[in-house]
PDB file of C-alpha atoms in Angstrom:
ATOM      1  CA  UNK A   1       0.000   0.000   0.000  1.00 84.00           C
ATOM      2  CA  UNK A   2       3.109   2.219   0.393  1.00 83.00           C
ATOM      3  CA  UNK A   3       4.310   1.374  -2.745  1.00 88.00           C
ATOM      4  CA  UNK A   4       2.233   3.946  -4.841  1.00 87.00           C
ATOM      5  CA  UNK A   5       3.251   6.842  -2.737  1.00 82.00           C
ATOM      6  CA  UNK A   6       6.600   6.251  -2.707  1.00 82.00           C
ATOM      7  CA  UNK A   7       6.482   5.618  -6.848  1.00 88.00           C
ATOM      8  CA  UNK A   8       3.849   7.238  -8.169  1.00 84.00           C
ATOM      9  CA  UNK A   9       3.805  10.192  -5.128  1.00 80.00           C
ATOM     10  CA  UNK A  10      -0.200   8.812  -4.554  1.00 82.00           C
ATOM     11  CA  UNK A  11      -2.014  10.376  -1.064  1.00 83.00           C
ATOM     12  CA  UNK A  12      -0.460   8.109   1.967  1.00 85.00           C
ATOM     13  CA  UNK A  13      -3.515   5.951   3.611  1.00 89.00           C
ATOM     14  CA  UNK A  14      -5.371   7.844   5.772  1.00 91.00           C
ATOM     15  CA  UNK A  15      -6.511   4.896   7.549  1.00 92.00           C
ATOM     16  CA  UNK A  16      -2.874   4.263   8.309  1.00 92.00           C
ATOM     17  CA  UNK A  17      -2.149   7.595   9.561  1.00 93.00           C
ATOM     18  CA  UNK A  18      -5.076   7.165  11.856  1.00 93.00           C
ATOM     19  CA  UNK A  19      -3.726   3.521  12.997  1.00 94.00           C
ATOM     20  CA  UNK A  20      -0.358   4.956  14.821  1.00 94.00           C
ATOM     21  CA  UNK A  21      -2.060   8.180  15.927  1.00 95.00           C
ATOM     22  CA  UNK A  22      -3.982   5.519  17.539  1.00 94.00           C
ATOM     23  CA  UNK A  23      -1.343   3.455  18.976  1.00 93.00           C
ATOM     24  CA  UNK A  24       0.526   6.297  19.926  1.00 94.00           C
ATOM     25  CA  UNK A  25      -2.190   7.212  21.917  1.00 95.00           C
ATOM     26  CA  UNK A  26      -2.602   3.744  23.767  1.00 92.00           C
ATOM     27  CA  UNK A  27       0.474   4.695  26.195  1.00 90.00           C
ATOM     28  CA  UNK A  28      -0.599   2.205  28.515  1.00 87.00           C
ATOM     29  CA  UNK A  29      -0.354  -0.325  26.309  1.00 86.00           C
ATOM     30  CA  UNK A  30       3.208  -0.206  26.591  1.00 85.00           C
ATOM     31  CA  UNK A  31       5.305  -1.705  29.315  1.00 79.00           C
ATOM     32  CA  UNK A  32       7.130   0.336  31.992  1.00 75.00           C
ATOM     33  CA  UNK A  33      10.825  -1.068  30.121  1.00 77.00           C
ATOM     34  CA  UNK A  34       9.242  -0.256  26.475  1.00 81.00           C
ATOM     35  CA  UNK A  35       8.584   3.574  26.983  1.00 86.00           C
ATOM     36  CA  UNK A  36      11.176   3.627  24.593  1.00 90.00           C
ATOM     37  CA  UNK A  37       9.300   2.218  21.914  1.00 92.00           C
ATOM     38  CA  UNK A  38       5.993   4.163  22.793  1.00 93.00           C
ATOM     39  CA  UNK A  39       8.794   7.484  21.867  1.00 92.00           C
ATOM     40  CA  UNK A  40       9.443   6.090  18.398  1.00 93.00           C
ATOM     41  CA  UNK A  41       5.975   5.382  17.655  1.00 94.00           C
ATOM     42  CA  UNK A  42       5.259   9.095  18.913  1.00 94.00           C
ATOM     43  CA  UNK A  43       7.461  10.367  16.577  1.00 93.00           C
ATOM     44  CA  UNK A  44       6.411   8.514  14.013  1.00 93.00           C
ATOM     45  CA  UNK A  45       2.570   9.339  14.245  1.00 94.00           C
ATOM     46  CA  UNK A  46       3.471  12.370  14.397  1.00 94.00           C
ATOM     47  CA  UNK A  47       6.040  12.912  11.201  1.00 92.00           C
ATOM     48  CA  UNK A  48       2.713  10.700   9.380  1.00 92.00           C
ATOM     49  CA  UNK A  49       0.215  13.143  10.607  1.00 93.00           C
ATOM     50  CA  UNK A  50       2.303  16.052   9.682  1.00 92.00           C
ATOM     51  CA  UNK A  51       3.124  15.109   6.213  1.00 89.00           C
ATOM     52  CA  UNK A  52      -0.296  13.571   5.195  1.00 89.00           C
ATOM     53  CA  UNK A  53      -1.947  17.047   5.723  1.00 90.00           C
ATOM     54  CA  UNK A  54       1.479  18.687   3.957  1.00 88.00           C
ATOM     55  CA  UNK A  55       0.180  16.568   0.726  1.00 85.00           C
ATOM     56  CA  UNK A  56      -3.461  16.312   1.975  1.00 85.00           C
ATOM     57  CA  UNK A  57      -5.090  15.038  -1.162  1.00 83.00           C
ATOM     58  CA  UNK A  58      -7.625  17.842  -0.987  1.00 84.00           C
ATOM     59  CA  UNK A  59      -5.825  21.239  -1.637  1.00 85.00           C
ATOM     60  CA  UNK A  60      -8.134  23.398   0.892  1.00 87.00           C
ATOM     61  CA  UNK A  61      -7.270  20.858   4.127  1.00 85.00           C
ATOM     62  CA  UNK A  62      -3.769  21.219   3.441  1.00 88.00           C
ATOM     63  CA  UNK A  63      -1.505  22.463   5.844  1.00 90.00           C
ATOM     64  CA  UNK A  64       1.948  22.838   6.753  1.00 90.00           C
ATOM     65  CA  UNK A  65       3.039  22.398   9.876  1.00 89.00           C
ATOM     66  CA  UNK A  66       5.812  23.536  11.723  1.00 84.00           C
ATOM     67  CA  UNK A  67       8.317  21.398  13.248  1.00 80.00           C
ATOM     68  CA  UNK A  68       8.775  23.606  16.274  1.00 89.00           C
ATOM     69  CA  UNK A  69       6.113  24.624  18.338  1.00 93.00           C
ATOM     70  CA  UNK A  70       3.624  26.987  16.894  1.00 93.00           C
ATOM     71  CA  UNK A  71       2.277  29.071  20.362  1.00 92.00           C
ATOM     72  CA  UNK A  72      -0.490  31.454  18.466  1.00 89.00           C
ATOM     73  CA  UNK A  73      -1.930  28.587  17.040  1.00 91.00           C
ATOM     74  CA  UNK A  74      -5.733  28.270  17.714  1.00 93.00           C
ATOM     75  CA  UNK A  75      -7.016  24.967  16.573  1.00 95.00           C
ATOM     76  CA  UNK A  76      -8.949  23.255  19.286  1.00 96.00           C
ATOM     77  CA  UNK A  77      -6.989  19.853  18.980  1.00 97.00           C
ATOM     78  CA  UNK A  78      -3.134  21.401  19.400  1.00 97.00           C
ATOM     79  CA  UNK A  79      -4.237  23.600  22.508  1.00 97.00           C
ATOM     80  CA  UNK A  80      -5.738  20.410  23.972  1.00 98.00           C
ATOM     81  CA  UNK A  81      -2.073  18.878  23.073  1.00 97.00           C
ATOM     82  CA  UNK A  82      -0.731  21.570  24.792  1.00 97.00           C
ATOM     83  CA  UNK A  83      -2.509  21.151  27.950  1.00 98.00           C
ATOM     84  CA  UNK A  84      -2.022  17.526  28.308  1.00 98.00           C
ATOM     85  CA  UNK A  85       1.702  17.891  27.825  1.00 97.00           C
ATOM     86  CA  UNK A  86       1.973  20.630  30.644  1.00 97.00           C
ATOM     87  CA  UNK A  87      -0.064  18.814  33.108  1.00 97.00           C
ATOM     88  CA  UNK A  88       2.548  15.913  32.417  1.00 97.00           C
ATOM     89  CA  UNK A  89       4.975  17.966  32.999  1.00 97.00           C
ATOM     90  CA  UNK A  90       4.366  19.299  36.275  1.00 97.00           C
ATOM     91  CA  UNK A  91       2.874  16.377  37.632  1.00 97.00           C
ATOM     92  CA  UNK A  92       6.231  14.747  36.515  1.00 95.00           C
ATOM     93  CA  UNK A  93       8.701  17.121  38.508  1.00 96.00           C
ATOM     94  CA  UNK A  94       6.825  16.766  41.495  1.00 96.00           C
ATOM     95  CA  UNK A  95       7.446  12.391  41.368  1.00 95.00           C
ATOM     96  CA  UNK A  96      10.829  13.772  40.193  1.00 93.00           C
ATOM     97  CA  UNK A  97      11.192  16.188  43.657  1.00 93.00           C
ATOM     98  CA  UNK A  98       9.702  13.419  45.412  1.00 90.00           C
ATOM     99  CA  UNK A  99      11.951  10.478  44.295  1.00 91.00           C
ATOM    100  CA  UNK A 100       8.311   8.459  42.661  1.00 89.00           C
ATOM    101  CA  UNK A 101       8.960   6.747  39.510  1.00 86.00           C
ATOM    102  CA  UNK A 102       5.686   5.654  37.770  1.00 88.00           C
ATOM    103  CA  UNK A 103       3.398   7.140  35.531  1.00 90.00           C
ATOM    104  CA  UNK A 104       1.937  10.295  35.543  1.00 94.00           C
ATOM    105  CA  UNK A 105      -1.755  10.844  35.448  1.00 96.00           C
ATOM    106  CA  UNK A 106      -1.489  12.545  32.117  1.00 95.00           C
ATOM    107  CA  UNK A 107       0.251   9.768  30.395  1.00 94.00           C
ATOM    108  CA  UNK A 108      -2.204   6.885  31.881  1.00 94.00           C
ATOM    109  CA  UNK A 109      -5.532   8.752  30.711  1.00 96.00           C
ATOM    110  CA  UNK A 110      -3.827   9.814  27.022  1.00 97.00           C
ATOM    111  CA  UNK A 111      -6.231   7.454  25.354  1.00 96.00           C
ATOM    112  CA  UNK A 112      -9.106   8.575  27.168  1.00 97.00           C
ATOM    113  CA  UNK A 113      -8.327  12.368  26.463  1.00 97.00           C
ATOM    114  CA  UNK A 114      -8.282  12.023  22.763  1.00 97.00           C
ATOM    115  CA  UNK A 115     -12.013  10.874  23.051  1.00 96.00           C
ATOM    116  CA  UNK A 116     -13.293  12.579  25.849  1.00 97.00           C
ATOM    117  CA  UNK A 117     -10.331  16.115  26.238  1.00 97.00           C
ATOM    118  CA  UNK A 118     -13.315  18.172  28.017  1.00 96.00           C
ATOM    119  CA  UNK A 119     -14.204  15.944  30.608  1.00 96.00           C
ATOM    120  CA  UNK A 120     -10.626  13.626  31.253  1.00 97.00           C
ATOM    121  CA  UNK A 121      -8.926  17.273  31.089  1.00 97.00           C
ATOM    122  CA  UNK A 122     -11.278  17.995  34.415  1.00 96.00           C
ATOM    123  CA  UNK A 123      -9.921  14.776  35.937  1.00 97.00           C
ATOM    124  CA  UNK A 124      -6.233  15.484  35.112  1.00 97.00           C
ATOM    125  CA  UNK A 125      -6.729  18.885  36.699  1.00 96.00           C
ATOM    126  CA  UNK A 126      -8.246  17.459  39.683  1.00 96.00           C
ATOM    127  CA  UNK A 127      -5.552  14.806  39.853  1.00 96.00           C
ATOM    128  CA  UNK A 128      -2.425  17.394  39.683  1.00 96.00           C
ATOM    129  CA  UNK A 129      -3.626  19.556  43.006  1.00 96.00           C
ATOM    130  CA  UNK A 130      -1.739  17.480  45.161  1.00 95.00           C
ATOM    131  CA  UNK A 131       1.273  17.559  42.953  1.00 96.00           C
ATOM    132  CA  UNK A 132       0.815  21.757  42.775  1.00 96.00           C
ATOM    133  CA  UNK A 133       1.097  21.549  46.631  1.00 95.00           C
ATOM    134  CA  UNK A 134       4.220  19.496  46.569  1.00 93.00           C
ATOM    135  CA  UNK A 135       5.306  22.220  44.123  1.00 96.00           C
ATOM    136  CA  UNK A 136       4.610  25.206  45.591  1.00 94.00           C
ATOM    137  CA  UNK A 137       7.109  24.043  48.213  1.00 93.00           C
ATOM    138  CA  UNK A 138       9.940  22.806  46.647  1.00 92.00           C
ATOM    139  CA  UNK A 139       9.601  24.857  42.994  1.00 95.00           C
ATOM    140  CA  UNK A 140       7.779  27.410  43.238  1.00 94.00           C
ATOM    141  CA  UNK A 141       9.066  29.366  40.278  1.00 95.00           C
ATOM    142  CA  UNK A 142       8.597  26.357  37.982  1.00 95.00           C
ATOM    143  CA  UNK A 143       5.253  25.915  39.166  1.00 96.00           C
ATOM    144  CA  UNK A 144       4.395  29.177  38.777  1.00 96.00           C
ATOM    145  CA  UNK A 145       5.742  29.738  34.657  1.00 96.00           C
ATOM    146  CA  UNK A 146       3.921  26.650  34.300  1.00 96.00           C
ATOM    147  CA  UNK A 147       0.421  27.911  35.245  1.00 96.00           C
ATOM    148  CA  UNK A 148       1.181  31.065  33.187  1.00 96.00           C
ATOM    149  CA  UNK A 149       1.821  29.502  30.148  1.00 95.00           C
ATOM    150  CA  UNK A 150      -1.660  26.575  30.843  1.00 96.00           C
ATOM    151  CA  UNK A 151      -3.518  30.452  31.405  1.00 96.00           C
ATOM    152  CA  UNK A 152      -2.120  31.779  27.940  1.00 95.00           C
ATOM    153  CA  UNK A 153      -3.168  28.507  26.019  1.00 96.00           C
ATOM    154  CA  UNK A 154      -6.683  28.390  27.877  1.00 95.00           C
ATOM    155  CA  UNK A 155      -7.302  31.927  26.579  1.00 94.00           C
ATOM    156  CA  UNK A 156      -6.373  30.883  23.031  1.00 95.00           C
ATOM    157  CA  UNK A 157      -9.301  28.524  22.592  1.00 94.00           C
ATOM    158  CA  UNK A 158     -12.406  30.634  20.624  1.00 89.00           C
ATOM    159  CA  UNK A 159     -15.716  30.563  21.914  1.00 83.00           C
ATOM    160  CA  UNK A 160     -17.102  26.948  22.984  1.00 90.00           C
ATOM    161  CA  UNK A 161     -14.232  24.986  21.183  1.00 94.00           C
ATOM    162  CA  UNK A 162     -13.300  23.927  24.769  1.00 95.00           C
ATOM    163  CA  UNK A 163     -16.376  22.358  26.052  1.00 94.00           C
ATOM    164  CA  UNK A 164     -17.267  20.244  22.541  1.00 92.00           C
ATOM    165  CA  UNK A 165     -17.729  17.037  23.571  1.00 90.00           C
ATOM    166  CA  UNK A 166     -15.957  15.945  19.763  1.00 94.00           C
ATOM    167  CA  UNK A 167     -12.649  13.197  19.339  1.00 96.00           C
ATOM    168  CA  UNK A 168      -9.308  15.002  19.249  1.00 96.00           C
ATOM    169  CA  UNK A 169      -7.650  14.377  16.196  1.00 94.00           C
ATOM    170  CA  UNK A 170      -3.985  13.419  15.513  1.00 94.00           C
ATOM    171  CA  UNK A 171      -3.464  17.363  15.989  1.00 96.00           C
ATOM    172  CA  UNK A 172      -3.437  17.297  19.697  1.00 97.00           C
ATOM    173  CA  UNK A 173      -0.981  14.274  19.240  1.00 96.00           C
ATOM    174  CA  UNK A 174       1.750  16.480  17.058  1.00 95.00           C
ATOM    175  CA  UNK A 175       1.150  19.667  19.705  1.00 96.00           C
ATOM    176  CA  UNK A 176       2.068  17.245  22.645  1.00 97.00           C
ATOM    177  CA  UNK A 177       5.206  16.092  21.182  1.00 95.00           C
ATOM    178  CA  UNK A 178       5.802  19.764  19.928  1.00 94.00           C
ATOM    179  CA  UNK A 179       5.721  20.908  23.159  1.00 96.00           C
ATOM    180  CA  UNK A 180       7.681  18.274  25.096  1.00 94.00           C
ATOM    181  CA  UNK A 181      10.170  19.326  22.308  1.00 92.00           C
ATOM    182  CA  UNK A 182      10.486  22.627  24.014  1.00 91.00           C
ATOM    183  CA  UNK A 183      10.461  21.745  27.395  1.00 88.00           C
ATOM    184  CA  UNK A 184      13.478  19.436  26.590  1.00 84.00           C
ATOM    185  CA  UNK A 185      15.135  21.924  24.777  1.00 79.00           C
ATOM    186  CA  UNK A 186      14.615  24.311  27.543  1.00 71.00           C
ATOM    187  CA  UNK A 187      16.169  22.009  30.147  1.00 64.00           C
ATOM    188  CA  UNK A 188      19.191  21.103  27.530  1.00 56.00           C
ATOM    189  CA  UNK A 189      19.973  24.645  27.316  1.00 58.00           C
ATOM    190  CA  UNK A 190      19.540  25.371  31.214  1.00 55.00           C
ATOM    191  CA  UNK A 191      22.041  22.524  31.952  1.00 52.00           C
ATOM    192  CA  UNK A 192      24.497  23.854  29.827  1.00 50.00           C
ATOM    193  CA  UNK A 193      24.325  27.432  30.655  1.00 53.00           C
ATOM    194  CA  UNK A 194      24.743  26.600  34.174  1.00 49.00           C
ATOM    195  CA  UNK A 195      27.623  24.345  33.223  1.00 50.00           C
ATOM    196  CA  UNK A 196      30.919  26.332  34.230  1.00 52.00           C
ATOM    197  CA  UNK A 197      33.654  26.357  31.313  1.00 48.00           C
ATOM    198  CA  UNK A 198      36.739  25.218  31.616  1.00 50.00           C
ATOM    199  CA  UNK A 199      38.141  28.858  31.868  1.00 50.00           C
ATOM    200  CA  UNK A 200      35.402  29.292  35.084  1.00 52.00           C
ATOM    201  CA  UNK A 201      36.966  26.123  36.409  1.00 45.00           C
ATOM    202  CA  UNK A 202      40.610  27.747  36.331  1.00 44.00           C
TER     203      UNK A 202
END
């Protein structure tokens, strides 16, 4: 079935796309020693999603998107992506300050978010409280840049887009990793900045 896109440059399967969007999605379908795995089919999914709407057979759905991430974007699906990848996040530093290792809330209810965002997103909120506390402790600043930049994408989405009760597409799926991306990058650039040179060391 690949064989006519790669020869003849025919539309990639849409079904296909939607398969590893899907799988992507199924986080807990991975084991604990195969998160690995779940990253590579994340990128995947999301490199699929990206360039089946670059060629989208149908020129007025096409898009392109960027490969970093695109903040004044208003689609319903990416801000939801958004969201769920900042709630990881914070819930993650606090295991992190703590010394937990399992998964965060975020991560277990992925599948169930890209059916249901409105109502799982009001269970991951619930679910991070604790995890704010812990953080408004030990990290306060973090904590607090992270709530700032949750307000900013909450007031991106346009009238009732954040209460329809409608599937997320792969969208939300290629925002998360986008903005994981940054976070990493972030923390990459932190650690080295606050690495002393060689010349410091002398």
């Amino acid at each position: 079935r690949l064989m006519p896109c790669i020869i003849d440059g025919q539309p990639f399967p849409l079904d296909l796309v939607i398969n590893c969007v899907r799988k992507a999605t199924n986080r807990v379908g991975y084991a604990s020693d195969a998160q690995w795995q779940w990253e590579k089919n994340l990128g995947i999914a999301c490199a699929l999603y990206k360039g089946y709407h670059q060629r989208h057979p149908n020129l007025t759905k096409r898009r392109d998107y960027a490969m970093a991430l695109e903040e004044n974007y208003h689609s319903r699906d990416y801000l939801y992506g958004r969201l769920l990848a900042i709630a990881e996040r914070i819930e993650d530093v606090a295991l992190s300050v703590s010394g937990e290792n399992r998964s965060t809330t975020a991560a277990r209810l992925m599948q169930r978010f890209a059916d249901r965002p409105f109502e799982t997103w009001r269970t991951i909120e619930l679910a991070l409280q604790p995890y704010m506390q812990r953080l408004r402790v030990s990290r306060a600043g973090f904590l607090t840049n992270q709530l700032k930049e949750m307000d900013a994408i909450l007031a991106l989405f346009q009238h009732d887009d954040f209460s329809r009760k409608e599937a997320l597409s792969g969208e939300f799926l290629l925002a998360y990793h986008c903005q994981r991306q940054k976070f990493k990058t972030k923390t990459e650039t932190e650690t080295t900045d606050a690495t002393p040179s060689l010349g410091d060391s002398e």
